[in-house]
GROMACS .gro file of C-alpha atoms in nm:
model
  193
    1UNK     CA    1   5.088  -4.597  11.922
    2UNK     CA    2   4.833  -4.729  11.684
    3UNK     CA    3   4.676  -5.074  11.672
    4UNK     CA    4   4.563  -5.216  11.338
    5UNK     CA    5   4.349  -5.530  11.332
    6UNK     CA    6   4.367  -5.742  11.020
    7UNK     CA    7   4.064  -5.965  10.978
    8UNK     CA    8   4.130  -6.275  10.767
    9UNK     CA    9   3.939  -6.286  10.437
   10UNK     CA   10   3.609  -6.469  10.460
   11UNK     CA   11   3.573  -6.423  10.838
   12UNK     CA   12   3.274  -6.203  10.912
   13UNK     CA   13   3.257  -6.221  11.293
   14UNK     CA   14   3.468  -6.307  11.594
   15UNK     CA   15   3.679  -6.150  11.865
   16UNK     CA   16   3.977  -5.923  11.821
   17UNK     CA   17   4.234  -5.985  12.095
   18UNK     CA   18   4.518  -5.741  12.153
   19UNK     CA   19   4.832  -5.886  12.310
   20UNK     CA   20   5.179  -5.760  12.384
   21UNK     CA   21   5.470  -5.914  12.574
   22UNK     CA   22   5.259  -6.211  12.688
   23UNK     CA   23   4.968  -6.000  12.814
   24UNK     CA   24   4.631  -6.005  12.636
   25UNK     CA   25   4.325  -5.784  12.663
   26UNK     CA   26   3.975  -5.926  12.663
   27UNK     CA   27   3.839  -5.993  12.317
   28UNK     CA   28   3.653  -5.716  12.137
   29UNK     CA   29   3.369  -5.865  11.931
   30UNK     CA   30   3.331  -5.758  11.572
   31UNK     CA   31   3.088  -5.835  11.292
   32UNK     CA   32   3.163  -5.739  10.933
   33UNK     CA   33   2.866  -5.906  10.764
   34UNK     CA   34   2.783  -5.598  10.557
   35UNK     CA   35   3.114  -5.631  10.375
   36UNK     CA   36   3.031  -5.960  10.200
   37UNK     CA   37   2.843  -6.007   9.875
   38UNK     CA   38   2.812  -5.821   9.546
   39UNK     CA   39   2.610  -5.510   9.477
   40UNK     CA   40   2.337  -5.609   9.232
   41UNK     CA   41   2.141  -5.361   9.024
   42UNK     CA   42   1.826  -5.464   8.837
   43UNK     CA   43   1.666  -5.260   8.559
   44UNK     CA   44   1.343  -5.359   8.380
   45UNK     CA   45   1.329  -5.318   8.003
   46UNK     CA   46   1.088  -5.060   7.865
   47UNK     CA   47   0.782  -5.213   7.692
   48UNK     CA   48   0.907  -5.090   7.352
   49UNK     CA   49   1.268  -5.201   7.409
   50UNK     CA   50   1.404  -5.519   7.254
   51UNK     CA   51   1.704  -5.674   7.428
   52UNK     CA   52   1.900  -5.917   7.210
   53UNK     CA   53   2.259  -5.852   7.325
   54UNK     CA   54   2.438  -5.701   7.624
   55UNK     CA   55   2.482  -5.385   7.413
   56UNK     CA   56   2.101  -5.338   7.430
   57UNK     CA   57   2.070  -5.334   7.810
   58UNK     CA   58   1.917  -5.026   7.976
   59UNK     CA   59   2.158  -4.776   8.125
   60UNK     CA   60   2.274  -4.810   8.483
   61UNK     CA   61   2.031  -4.639   8.717
   62UNK     CA   62   1.757  -4.639   8.452
   63UNK     CA   63   1.385  -4.599   8.532
   64UNK     CA   64   1.262  -4.865   8.774
   65UNK     CA   65   1.615  -4.970   8.875
   66UNK     CA   66   1.681  -5.094   9.224
   67UNK     CA   67   1.986  -5.226   9.408
   68UNK     CA   68   2.051  -5.486   9.676
   69UNK     CA   69   2.344  -5.686   9.807
   70UNK     CA   70   2.351  -6.043   9.675
   71UNK     CA   71   2.532  -6.318   9.868
   72UNK     CA   72   2.595  -6.518   9.548
   73UNK     CA   73   2.502  -6.533   9.182
   74UNK     CA   74   2.278  -6.837   9.197
   75UNK     CA   75   1.950  -6.778   9.018
   76UNK     CA   76   1.847  -7.111   8.866
   77UNK     CA   77   1.485  -7.007   8.802
   78UNK     CA   78   1.313  -6.671   8.736
   79UNK     CA   79   1.153  -6.651   9.082
   80UNK     CA   80   1.499  -6.682   9.246
   81UNK     CA   81   1.575  -6.326   9.132
   82UNK     CA   82   1.297  -6.199   9.366
   83UNK     CA   83   1.233  -5.888   9.158
   84UNK     CA   84   0.964  -5.624   9.222
   85UNK     CA   85   0.870  -5.654   8.854
   86UNK     CA   86   0.811  -5.960   8.633
   87UNK     CA   87   1.141  -6.151   8.585
   88UNK     CA   88   1.105  -6.165   8.209
   89UNK     CA   89   1.272  -5.872   8.034
   90UNK     CA   90   1.536  -5.704   8.248
   91UNK     CA   91   1.907  -5.661   8.299
   92UNK     CA   92   2.124  -5.712   8.606
   93UNK     CA   93   2.468  -5.588   8.697
   94UNK     CA   94   2.678  -5.720   8.983
   95UNK     CA   95   2.987  -5.538   9.110
   96UNK     CA   96   3.239  -5.590   9.386
   97UNK     CA   97   3.559  -5.778   9.461
   98UNK     CA   98   3.649  -6.146   9.451
   99UNK     CA   99   3.899  -6.285   9.701
  100UNK     CA  100   4.123  -6.566   9.576
  101UNK     CA  101   4.272  -6.758   9.874
  102UNK     CA  102   4.548  -6.935   9.678
  103UNK     CA  103   4.724  -6.831   9.360
  104UNK     CA  104   4.689  -7.063   9.065
  105UNK     CA  105   4.454  -7.175   8.792
  106UNK     CA  106   4.080  -7.195   8.858
  107UNK     CA  107   3.802  -7.277   8.613
  108UNK     CA  108   3.508  -7.033   8.623
  109UNK     CA  109   3.162  -7.124   8.489
  110UNK     CA  110   2.899  -6.867   8.394
  111UNK     CA  111   2.567  -7.029   8.308
  112UNK     CA  112   2.280  -6.819   8.180
  113UNK     CA  113   1.960  -6.819   7.983
  114UNK     CA  114   2.025  -6.522   7.756
  115UNK     CA  115   2.330  -6.299   7.766
  116UNK     CA  116   2.593  -6.279   8.037
  117UNK     CA  117   2.953  -6.164   8.076
  118UNK     CA  118   3.216  -6.206   8.349
  119UNK     CA  119   3.485  -5.938   8.384
  120UNK     CA  120   3.773  -5.978   8.629
  121UNK     CA  121   4.025  -5.697   8.681
  122UNK     CA  122   3.875  -5.503   8.387
  123UNK     CA  123   3.933  -5.794   8.143
  124UNK     CA  124   3.650  -5.994   7.987
  125UNK     CA  125   3.697  -6.349   8.114
  126UNK     CA  126   3.374  -6.502   7.980
  127UNK     CA  127   3.147  -6.366   7.706
  128UNK     CA  128   2.818  -6.559   7.695
  129UNK     CA  129   2.620  -6.295   7.503
  130UNK     CA  130   2.307  -6.330   7.292
  131UNK     CA  131   1.963  -6.482   7.326
  132UNK     CA  132   2.001  -6.855   7.395
  133UNK     CA  133   1.881  -7.154   7.592
  134UNK     CA  134   2.066  -7.220   7.920
  135UNK     CA  135   2.431  -7.223   7.821
  136UNK     CA  136   2.739  -7.279   8.036
  137UNK     CA  137   3.046  -7.085   7.925
  138UNK     CA  138   3.375  -7.135   8.107
  139UNK     CA  139   3.727  -6.997   8.129
  140UNK     CA  140   4.043  -7.113   8.302
  141UNK     CA  141   4.194  -6.815   8.484
  142UNK     CA  142   4.529  -6.801   8.658
  143UNK     CA  143   4.475  -6.547   8.936
  144UNK     CA  144   4.710  -6.425   9.205
  145UNK     CA  145   4.615  -6.459   9.571
  146UNK     CA  146   4.419  -6.158   9.692
  147UNK     CA  147   4.141  -5.926   9.581
  148UNK     CA  148   4.025  -5.887   9.220
  149UNK     CA  149   3.761  -5.648   9.086
  150UNK     CA  150   3.466  -5.847   8.950
  151UNK     CA  151   3.169  -5.753   8.733
  152UNK     CA  152   2.891  -5.970   8.593
  153UNK     CA  153   2.641  -5.831   8.342
  154UNK     CA  154   2.323  -6.016   8.244
  155UNK     CA  155   2.002  -5.975   8.050
  156UNK     CA  156   1.686  -6.180   8.017
  157UNK     CA  157   1.473  -6.131   7.708
  158UNK     CA  158   1.202  -6.386   7.782
  159UNK     CA  159   1.018  -6.597   8.037
  160UNK     CA  160   1.295  -6.826   8.167
  161UNK     CA  161   1.560  -6.606   8.331
  162UNK     CA  162   1.853  -6.796   8.484
  163UNK     CA  163   2.207  -6.698   8.588
  164UNK     CA  164   2.475  -6.866   8.801
  165UNK     CA  165   2.847  -6.823   8.866
  166UNK     CA  166   3.052  -7.117   8.992
  167UNK     CA  167   3.414  -7.221   9.002
  168UNK     CA  168   3.597  -7.548   8.989
  169UNK     CA  169   3.890  -7.679   9.188
  170UNK     CA  170   4.058  -8.019   9.211
  171UNK     CA  171   3.966  -8.050   9.578
  172UNK     CA  172   3.597  -7.954   9.561
  173UNK     CA  173   3.482  -7.997   9.200
  174UNK     CA  174   3.231  -7.740   9.067
  175UNK     CA  175   3.075  -7.528   9.343
  176UNK     CA  176   2.890  -7.199   9.365
  177UNK     CA  177   3.127  -6.911   9.440
  178UNK     CA  178   3.053  -6.859   9.813
  179UNK     CA  179   2.943  -6.540   9.985
  180UNK     CA  180   3.268  -6.526  10.184
  181UNK     CA  181   3.462  -6.483   9.856
  182UNK     CA  182   3.265  -6.172   9.747
  183UNK     CA  183   3.332  -5.831   9.897
  184UNK     CA  184   3.147  -5.505   9.842
  185UNK     CA  185   3.465  -5.313   9.910
  186UNK     CA  186   3.820  -5.374   9.796
  187UNK     CA  187   4.136  -5.374   9.999
  188UNK     CA  188   4.215  -5.058  10.193
  189UNK     CA  189   4.486  -4.842  10.044
  190UNK     CA  190   4.825  -4.873  10.212
  191UNK     CA  191   4.873  -4.637  10.503
  192UNK     CA  192   5.208  -4.488  10.602
  193UNK     CA  193   5.352  -4.618  10.929
   0.00000   0.00000   0.00000
């Protein structure tokens, strides 16, 4: 026979206990910390390149690009981006999956200084494009429980880069989307029994 362990969404460590007919094996520890977060890619603008809209951003994997896993999109000031180049003229892309624990409406907020866009399940949910002062754009989305592909694109054309993604619920008000809701990998494809 085969044993399949299903780890609840948002739980990154614990013990897996196998039991059958009232008998249980000792727990097997697991840690899945590398599965949480979004893959962020950062690309500096060329000195001769003007970035005024998301259409102007450098190509993915462009010169000077680097990637790292981000636990959240919470960059309130330029130094929060922790870039290996000046955080003035650059673009960022974040990709992964968002887990929604309960179906229903949820208000998303994307705040940025200069252009940003939120895409969920290949549909633009928030378009906050252009060069502008810090601006909060929001959208009410009715999402089913489970995993949803998520993408956030951003560019900074000046000195005051800032980007954050939050959501709003009746129970908790407006909060940063937590690390445990972001996954680098989506759900596994169904396997035949």
